[in-house]
Coordinates of C-alpha atoms in Angstrom, one line a residue:
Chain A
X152 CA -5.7 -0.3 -39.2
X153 CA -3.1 1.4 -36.7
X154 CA -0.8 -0.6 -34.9
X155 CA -1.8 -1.2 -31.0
X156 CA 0.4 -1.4 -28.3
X157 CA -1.2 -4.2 -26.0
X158 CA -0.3 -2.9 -22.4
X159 CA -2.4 -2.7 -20.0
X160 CA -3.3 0.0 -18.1
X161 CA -2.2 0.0 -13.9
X162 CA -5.3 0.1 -11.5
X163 CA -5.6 3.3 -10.6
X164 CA -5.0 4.1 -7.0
X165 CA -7.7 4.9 -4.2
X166 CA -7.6 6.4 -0.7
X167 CA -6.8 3.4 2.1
X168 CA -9.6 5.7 4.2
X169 CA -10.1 5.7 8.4
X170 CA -10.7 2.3 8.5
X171 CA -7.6 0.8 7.0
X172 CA -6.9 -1.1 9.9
X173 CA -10.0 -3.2 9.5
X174 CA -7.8 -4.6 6.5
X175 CA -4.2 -4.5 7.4
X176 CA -4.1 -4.6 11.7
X177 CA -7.6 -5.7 13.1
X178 CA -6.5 -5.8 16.0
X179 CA -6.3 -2.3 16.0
X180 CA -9.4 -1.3 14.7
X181 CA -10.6 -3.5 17.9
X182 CA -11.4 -7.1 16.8
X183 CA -9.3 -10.5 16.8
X184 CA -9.5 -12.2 13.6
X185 CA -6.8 -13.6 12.6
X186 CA -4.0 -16.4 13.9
X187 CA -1.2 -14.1 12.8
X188 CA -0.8 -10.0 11.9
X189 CA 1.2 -9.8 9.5
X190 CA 4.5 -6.8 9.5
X191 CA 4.5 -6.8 13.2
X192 CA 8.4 -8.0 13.4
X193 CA 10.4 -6.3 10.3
X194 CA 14.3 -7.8 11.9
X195 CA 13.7 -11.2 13.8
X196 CA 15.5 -12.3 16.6
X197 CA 18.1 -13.6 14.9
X198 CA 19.5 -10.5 12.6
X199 CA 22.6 -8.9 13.4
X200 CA 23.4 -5.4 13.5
X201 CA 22.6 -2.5 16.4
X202 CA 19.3 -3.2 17.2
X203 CA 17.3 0.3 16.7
X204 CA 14.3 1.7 17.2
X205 CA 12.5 4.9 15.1
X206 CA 9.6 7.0 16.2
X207 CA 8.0 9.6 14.7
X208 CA 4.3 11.3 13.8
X209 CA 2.7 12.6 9.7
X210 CA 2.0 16.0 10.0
X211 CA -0.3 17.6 7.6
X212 CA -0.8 20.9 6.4
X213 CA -2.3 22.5 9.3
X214 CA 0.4 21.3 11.4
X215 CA -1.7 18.3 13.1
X216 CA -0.5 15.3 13.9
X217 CA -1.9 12.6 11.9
X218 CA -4.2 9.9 13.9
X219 CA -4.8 7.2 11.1
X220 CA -2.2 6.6 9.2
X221 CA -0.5 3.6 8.3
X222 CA 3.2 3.4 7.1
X223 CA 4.7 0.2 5.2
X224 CA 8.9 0.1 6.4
X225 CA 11.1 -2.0 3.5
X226 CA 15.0 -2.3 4.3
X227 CA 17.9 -4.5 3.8
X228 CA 19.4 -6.7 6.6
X229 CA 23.2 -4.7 8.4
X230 CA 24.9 -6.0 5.6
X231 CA 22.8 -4.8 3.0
X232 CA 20.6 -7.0 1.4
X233 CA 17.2 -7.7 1.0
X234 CA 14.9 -11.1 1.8
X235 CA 14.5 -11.0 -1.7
X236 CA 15.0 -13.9 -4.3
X237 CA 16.7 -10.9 -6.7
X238 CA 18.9 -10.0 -4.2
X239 CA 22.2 -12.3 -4.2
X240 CA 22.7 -12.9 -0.7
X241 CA 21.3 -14.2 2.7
X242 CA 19.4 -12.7 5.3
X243 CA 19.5 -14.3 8.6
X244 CA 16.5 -16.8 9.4
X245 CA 13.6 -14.5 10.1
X246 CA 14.8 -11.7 8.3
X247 CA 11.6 -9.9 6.5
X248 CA 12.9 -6.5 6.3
X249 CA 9.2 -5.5 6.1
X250 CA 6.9 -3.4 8.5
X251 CA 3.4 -2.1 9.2
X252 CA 3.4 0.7 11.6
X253 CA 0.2 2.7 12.8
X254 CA -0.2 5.6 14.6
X255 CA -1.8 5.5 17.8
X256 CA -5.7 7.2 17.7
X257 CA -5.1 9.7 20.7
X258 CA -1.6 10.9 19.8
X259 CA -0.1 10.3 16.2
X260 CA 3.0 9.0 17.5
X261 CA 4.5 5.6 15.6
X262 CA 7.3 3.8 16.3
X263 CA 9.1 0.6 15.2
X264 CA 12.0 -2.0 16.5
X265 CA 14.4 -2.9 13.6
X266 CA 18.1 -3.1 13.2
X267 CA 19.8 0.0 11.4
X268 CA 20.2 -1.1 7.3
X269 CA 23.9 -1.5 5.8
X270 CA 24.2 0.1 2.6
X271 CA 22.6 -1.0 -0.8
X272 CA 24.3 0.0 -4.4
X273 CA 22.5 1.6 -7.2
X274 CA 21.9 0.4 -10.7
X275 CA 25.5 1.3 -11.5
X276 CA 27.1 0.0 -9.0
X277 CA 27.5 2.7 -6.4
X278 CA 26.9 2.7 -2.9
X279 CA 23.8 4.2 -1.1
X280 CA 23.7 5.5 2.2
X281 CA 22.1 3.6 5.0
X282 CA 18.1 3.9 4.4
X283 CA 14.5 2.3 4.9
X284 CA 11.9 2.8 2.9
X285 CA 8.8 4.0 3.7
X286 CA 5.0 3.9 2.2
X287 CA 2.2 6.0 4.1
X288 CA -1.1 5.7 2.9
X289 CA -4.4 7.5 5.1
X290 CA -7.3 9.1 4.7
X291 CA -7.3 12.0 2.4
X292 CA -4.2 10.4 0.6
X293 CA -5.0 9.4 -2.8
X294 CA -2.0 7.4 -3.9
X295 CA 0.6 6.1 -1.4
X296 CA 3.6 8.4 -0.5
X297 CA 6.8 6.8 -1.0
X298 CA 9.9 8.7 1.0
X299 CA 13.7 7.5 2.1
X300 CA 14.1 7.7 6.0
X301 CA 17.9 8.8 6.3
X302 CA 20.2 8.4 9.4
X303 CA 21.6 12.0 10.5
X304 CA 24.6 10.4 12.2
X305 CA 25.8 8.9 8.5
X306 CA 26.4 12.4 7.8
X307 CA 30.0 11.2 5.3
X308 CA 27.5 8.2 3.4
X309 CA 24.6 10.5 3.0
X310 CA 27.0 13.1 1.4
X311 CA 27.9 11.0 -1.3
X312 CA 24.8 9.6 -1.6
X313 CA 23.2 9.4 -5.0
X314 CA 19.3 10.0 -4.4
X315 CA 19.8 12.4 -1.8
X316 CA 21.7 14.2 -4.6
X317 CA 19.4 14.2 -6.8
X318 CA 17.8 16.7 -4.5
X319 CA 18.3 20.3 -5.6
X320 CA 17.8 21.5 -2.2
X321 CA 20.1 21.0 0.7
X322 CA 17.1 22.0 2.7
X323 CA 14.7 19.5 1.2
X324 CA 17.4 17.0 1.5
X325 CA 17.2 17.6 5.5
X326 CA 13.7 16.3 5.7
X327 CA 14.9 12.8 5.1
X328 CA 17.4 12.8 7.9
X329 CA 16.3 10.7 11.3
X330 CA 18.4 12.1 14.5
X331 CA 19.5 10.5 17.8
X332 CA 17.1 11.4 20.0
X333 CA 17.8 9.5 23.5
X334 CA 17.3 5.5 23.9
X335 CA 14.5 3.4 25.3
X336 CA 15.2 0.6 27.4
X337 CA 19.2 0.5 25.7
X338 CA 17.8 1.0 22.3
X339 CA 18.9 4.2 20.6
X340 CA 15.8 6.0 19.4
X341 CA 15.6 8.1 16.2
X342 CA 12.9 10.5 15.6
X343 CA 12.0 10.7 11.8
X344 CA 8.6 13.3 12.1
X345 CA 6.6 13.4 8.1
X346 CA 5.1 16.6 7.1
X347 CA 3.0 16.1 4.3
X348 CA 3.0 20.0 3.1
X349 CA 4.4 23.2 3.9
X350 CA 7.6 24.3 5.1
X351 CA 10.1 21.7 5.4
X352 CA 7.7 19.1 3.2
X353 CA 9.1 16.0 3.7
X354 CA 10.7 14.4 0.1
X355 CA 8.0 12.1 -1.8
X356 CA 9.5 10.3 -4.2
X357 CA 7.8 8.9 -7.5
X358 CA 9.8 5.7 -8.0
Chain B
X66 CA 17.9 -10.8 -20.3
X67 CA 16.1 -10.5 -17.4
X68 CA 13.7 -7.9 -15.9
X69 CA 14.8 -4.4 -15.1
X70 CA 13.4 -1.2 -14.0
X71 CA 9.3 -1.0 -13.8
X72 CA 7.6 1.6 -16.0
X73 CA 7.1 4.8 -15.4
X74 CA 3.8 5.2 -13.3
X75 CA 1.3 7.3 -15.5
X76 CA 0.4 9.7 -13.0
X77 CA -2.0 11.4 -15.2
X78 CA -3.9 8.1 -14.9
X79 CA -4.0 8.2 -11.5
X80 CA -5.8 11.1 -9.0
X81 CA -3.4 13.9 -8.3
X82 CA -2.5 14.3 -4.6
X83 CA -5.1 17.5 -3.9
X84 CA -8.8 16.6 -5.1
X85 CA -10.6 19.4 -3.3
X86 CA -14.3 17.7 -3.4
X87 CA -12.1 15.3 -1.2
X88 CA -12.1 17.8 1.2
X89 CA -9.6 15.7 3.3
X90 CA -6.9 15.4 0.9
X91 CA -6.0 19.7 0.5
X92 CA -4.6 19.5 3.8
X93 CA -2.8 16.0 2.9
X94 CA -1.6 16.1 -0.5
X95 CA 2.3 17.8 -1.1
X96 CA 2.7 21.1 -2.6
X97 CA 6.2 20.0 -3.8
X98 CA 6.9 17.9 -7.4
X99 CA 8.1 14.2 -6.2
X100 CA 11.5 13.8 -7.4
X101 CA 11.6 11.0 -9.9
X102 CA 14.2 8.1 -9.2
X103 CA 15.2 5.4 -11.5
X104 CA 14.5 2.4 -9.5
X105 CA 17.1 0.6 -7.7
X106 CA 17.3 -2.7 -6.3
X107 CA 15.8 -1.4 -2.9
X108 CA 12.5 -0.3 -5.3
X109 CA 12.5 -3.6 -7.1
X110 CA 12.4 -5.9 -4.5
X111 CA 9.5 -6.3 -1.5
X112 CA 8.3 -8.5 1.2
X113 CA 7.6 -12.1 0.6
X114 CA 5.0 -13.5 2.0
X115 CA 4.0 -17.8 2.2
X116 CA 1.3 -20.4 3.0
X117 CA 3.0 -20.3 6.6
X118 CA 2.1 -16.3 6.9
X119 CA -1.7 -17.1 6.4
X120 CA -4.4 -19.3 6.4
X121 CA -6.6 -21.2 3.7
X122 CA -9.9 -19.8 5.4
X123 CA -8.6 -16.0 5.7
X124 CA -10.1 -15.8 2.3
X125 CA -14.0 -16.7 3.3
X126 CA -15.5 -13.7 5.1
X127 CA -18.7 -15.8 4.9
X128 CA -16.7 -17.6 8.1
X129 CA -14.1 -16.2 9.0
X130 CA -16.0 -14.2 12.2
X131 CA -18.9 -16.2 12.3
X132 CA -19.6 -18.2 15.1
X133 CA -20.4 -22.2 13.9
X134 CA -23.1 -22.9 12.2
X135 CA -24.0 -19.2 11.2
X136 CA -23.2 -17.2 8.7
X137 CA -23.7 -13.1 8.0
X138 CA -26.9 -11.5 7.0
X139 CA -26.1 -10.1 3.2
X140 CA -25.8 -10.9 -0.4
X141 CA -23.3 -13.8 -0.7
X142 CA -20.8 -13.3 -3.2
X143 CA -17.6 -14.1 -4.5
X144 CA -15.1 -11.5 -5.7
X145 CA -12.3 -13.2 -7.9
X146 CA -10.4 -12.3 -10.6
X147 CA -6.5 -11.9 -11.5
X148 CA -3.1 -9.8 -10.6
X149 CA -1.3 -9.3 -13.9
X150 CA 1.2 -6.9 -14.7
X151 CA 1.0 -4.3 -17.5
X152 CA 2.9 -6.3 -19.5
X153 CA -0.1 -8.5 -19.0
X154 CA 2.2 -11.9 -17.4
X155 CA 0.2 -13.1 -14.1
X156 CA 1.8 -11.8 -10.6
X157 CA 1.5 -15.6 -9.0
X158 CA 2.1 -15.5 -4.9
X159 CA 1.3 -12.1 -4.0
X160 CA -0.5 -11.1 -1.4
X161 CA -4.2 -9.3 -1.8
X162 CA -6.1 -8.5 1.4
X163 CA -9.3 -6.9 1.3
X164 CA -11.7 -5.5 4.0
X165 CA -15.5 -3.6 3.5
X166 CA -18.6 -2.9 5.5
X167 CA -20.8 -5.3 6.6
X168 CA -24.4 -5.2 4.2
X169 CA -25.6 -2.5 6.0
X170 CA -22.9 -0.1 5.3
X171 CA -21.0 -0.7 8.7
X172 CA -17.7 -1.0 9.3
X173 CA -16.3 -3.3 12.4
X174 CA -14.2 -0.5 13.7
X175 CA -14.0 1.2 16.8
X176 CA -14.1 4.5 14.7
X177 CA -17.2 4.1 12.8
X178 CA -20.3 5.3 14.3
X179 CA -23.1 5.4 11.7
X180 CA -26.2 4.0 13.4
X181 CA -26.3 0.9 10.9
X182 CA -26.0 -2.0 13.2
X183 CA -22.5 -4.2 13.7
X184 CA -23.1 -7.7 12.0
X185 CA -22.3 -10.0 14.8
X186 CA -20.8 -12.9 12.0
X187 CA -19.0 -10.3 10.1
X188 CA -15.1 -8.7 10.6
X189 CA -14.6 -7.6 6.8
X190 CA -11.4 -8.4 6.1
X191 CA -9.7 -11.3 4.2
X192 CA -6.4 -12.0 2.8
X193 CA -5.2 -14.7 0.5
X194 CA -2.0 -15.1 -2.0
X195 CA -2.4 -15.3 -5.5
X196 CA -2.0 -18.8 -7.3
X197 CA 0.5 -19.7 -9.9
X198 CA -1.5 -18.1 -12.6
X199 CA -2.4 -14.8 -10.6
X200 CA -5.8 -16.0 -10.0
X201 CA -7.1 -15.0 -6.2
X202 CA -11.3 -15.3 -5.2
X203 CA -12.7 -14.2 -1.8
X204 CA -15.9 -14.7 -0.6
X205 CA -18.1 -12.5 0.9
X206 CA -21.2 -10.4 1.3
X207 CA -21.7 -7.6 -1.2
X208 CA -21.2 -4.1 1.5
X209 CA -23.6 -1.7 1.6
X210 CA -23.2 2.2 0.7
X211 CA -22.5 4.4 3.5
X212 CA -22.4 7.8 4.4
X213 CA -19.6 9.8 5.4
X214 CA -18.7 13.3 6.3
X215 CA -17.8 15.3 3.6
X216 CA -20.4 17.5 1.7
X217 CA -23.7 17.1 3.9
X218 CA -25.4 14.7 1.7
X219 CA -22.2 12.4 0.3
X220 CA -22.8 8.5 0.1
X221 CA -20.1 6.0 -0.5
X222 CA -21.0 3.5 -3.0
X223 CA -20.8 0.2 -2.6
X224 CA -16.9 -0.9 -2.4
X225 CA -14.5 -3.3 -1.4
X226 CA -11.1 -1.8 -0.2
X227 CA -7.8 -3.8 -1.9
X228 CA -4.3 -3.8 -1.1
X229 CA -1.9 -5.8 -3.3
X230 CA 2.1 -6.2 -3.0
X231 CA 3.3 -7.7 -6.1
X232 CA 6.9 -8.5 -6.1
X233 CA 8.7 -5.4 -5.9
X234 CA 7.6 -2.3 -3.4
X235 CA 7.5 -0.2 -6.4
X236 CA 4.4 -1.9 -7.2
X237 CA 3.1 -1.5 -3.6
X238 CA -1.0 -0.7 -4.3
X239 CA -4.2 0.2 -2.4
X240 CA -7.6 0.7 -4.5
X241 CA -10.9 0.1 -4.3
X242 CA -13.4 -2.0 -6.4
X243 CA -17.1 -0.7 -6.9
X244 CA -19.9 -3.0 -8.4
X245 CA -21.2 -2.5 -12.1
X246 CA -24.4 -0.6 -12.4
X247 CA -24.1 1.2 -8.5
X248 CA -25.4 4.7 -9.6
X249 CA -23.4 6.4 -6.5
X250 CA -20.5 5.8 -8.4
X251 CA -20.6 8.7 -10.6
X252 CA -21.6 10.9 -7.5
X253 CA -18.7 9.9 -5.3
X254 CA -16.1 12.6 -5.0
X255 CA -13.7 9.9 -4.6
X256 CA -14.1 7.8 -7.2
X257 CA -13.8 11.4 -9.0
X258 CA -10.1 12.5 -7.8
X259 CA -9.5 10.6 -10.5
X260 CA -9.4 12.1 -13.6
X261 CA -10.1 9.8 -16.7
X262 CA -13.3 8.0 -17.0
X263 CA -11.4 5.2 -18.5
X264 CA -9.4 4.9 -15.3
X265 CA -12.8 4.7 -13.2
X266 CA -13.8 2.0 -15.3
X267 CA -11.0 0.0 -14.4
X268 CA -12.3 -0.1 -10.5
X269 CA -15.3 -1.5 -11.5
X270 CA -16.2 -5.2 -10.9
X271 CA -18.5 -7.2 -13.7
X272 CA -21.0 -9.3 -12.5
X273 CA -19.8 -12.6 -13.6
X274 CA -22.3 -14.8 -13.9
X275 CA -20.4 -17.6 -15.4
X276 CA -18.9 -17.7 -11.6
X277 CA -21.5 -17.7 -9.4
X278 CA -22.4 -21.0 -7.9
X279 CA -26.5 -21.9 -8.9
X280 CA -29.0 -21.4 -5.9
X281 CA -25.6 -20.5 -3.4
X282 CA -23.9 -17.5 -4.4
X283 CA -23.9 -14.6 -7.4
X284 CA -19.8 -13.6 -8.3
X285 CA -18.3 -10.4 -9.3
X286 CA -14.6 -10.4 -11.3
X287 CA -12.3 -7.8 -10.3
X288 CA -8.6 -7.6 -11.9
X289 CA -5.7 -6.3 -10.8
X290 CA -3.4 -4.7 -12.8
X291 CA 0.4 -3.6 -11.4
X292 CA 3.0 -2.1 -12.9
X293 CA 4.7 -4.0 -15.4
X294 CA 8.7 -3.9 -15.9
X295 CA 11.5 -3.4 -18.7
X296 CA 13.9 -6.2 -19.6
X297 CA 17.2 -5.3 -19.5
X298 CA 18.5 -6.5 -23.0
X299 CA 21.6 -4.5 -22.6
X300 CA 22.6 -4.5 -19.5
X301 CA 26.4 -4.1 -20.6
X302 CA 25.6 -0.9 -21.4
X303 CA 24.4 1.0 -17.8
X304 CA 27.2 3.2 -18.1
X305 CA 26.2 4.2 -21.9
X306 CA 29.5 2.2 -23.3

């Protein structure tokens, strides 16, 4: 008899669909359910760091906005580290480092309140630019998109930066960058806009 | 020796991005390759969540809209089963929420307009974490197929929409389980973006009748596999030394 290998296989991945937020925000698909949404506060009051906030909208191949997606943010606290038990280091109390964004149903527009991330080293040891992760599931997206949002204004950290490098392109490398655009309230504003295909596709990772 | 970098996801396992009978996904799928990264520590870790971030009764969608003393109109059922890894060691803690029509194929959302009626005990959606042996159970009624815009005549079957964490956003998955037997399944053209039938089996809950509780409720088992990860036995050696 051959020898087996005895791994499993991963579930394969389906579409979230339009009515994702029945699942992951009810209150958005219009019903109260339960005590406590979960992703709705990715910092906490207490974390330090400049307190930031990122908009954007998914574009898809025809140029449209977007109208039911739902993005998952993961970052480290401003002195980069993770609320993670593999992470050596603290977080400050209420530190999650975890978000669930929608985009509004009339516009596509998303935003979220955070603090901007410090930077995070690689497997060997060297230092990555500032950067949030992002997952976007919707409709008509079979397995989740994973991407890198970048800050444009970390222009000497992103240069050296080894993921960003591993992109070929300078061009491509440009769709991960989120610019300044104005404040709200005090709080600088970066857009960060996702197109899912065409010119100037925005980086997917497979990670 | 502890764990390192997750496997390589098989993407020939899983649908590509453009499935064209899935007419929405051509104008939402890349035309780029994704550039492949060896994980790093901000891929291998992800949220975690607690008893404090949820409640016991989140799981029952048999109560967790109805008003008291009623219950929704359906076939009761529970859908359990475990989150392992491909290395096939339980995923305990981690977070699975579900949601799914009500037993007429209706969905509680302010988008869905098929003429089925609105259950007036029924959300559809439930959350739980997984216990210290990866074992999770929900209880609910079994949703009804629906019909959705896509060729004229396309029906959904039966499902139950899944989204589990597992430790590390790496493993970050949504999916969806069918029910065993459910002849739309072999029609859907999105159970078909993916490719291997083997794969489509996987998505498919057994009726587990060991599970079901005599005269109250009939069970389905549905596990969850996530991507399992490398130990790193050398890990004096990262720079190839």
């Amino acid at each position: 008899m051959r020898q087996m290998l005895d791994y499993l296989k991963e579930t394969p991945s389906q579409t979230a669909g339009p009515y994702v937020h029945i699942g992951l925000a009810p209150g958005a698909a219009g019903f109260d359910i339960y005590k406590h949404e979960l992703g709705w506060d990715i910092a906490g009051p207490n974390a330090k760091g400049e307190r930031i906030r990122i908009e954007g909208s998914v574009i898809d191949g025809m140029g449209s906005p977007i109208k039911d997606v739902l993005l998952e943010a993961w970052q480290a606290n401003s002195q980069g580290i993770y609320a993670h038990p593999e992470h050596e280091g603290e977080v400050e109390d209420g530190f999650r480092g975890w978000g669930r964004i929608i985009t509004d149903f009339e516009t596509g527009e998303w935003g979220f309140d955070t603090i901007k991330p410090g930077s995070v080293r690689d497997a060997k040891g060297k230092p990555m630019a500032p950067h949030i992760s992002l997952w976007i599931v919707a409709r008509g997206i079979n397995v989740g998109l994973q991407t890198r949002l970048y800050f444009a204004d970390e222009a000497d950290a992103n240069a050296e930066d080894p993921v960003l490098n591993l992109i070929e392109w300078e061009r491509r490398r440009a769709t991960l960058l989120a610019h300044r655009s104005g404040e709200k309230g005090g709080t600088p504003v970066y857009r960060f806009d996702i197109k899912l295909q065409g010119l100037d596709e925005t980086v997917f990772f497979d990670i | 020796m502890k764990p390192g970098p997750f496997y390589q996801r098989d993407r020939q396992w899983h649908a590509p991005a453009k499935t064209p009978d899935y007419k929405t996904s051509v104008a939402r799928s890349p035309e780029y390759s994704l550039i492949s990264l060896e994980t790093t520590i901000s891929e291998m870790t992800g949220p975690v969540f607690g008893h404090n971030d949820i409640d016991p009764l989140d799981r029952d969608l048999l109560s967790n809209y109805a008003k008291t003393g009623e219950s929704p109109i359906g076939e009761r059922i529970i859908l359990h089963g475990r989150v392992l890894d491909e290395n096939a060691r339980p995923v305990p803690n981690t977070l699975v929420e579900i949601w799914q029509a009500n037993a007429g194929g209706r969905y509680r959302h302010k988008k869905d307009m098929y003429l089925a009626p609105i259950d007036p005990n029924f959300g559809g959606c439930g959350r739980t974490l997984t216990d210290e042996n990866g074992y999770y159970y929900f209880r609910t009624v079994k949703p009804g197929a629906y019909p959705w815009r896509n060729w004229v005549n396309n029906w959904r079957p039966a499902h139950v929409h899944v989204s589990v964490f597992g430790t590390a956003f790496a493993q970050r998955l949504i999916t969806q389980c069918y029910f065993e037997g459910d002849p739309l399944i072999r029609q859907c053209p999105i159970v078909s973006t993916i490719p291997d039938p083997e794969a489509i089996e996987q998505l498919i809950a057994q009726l587990d009748m060991n599970a079901t509780i005599p005269l109250d409720t009939i069970a389905y088992k549905f596990d969850i596999i996530l991507r399992g990860r490398r130990s790193t036995l050398f890990e004096n050696r990262m720079e190839g030394n």
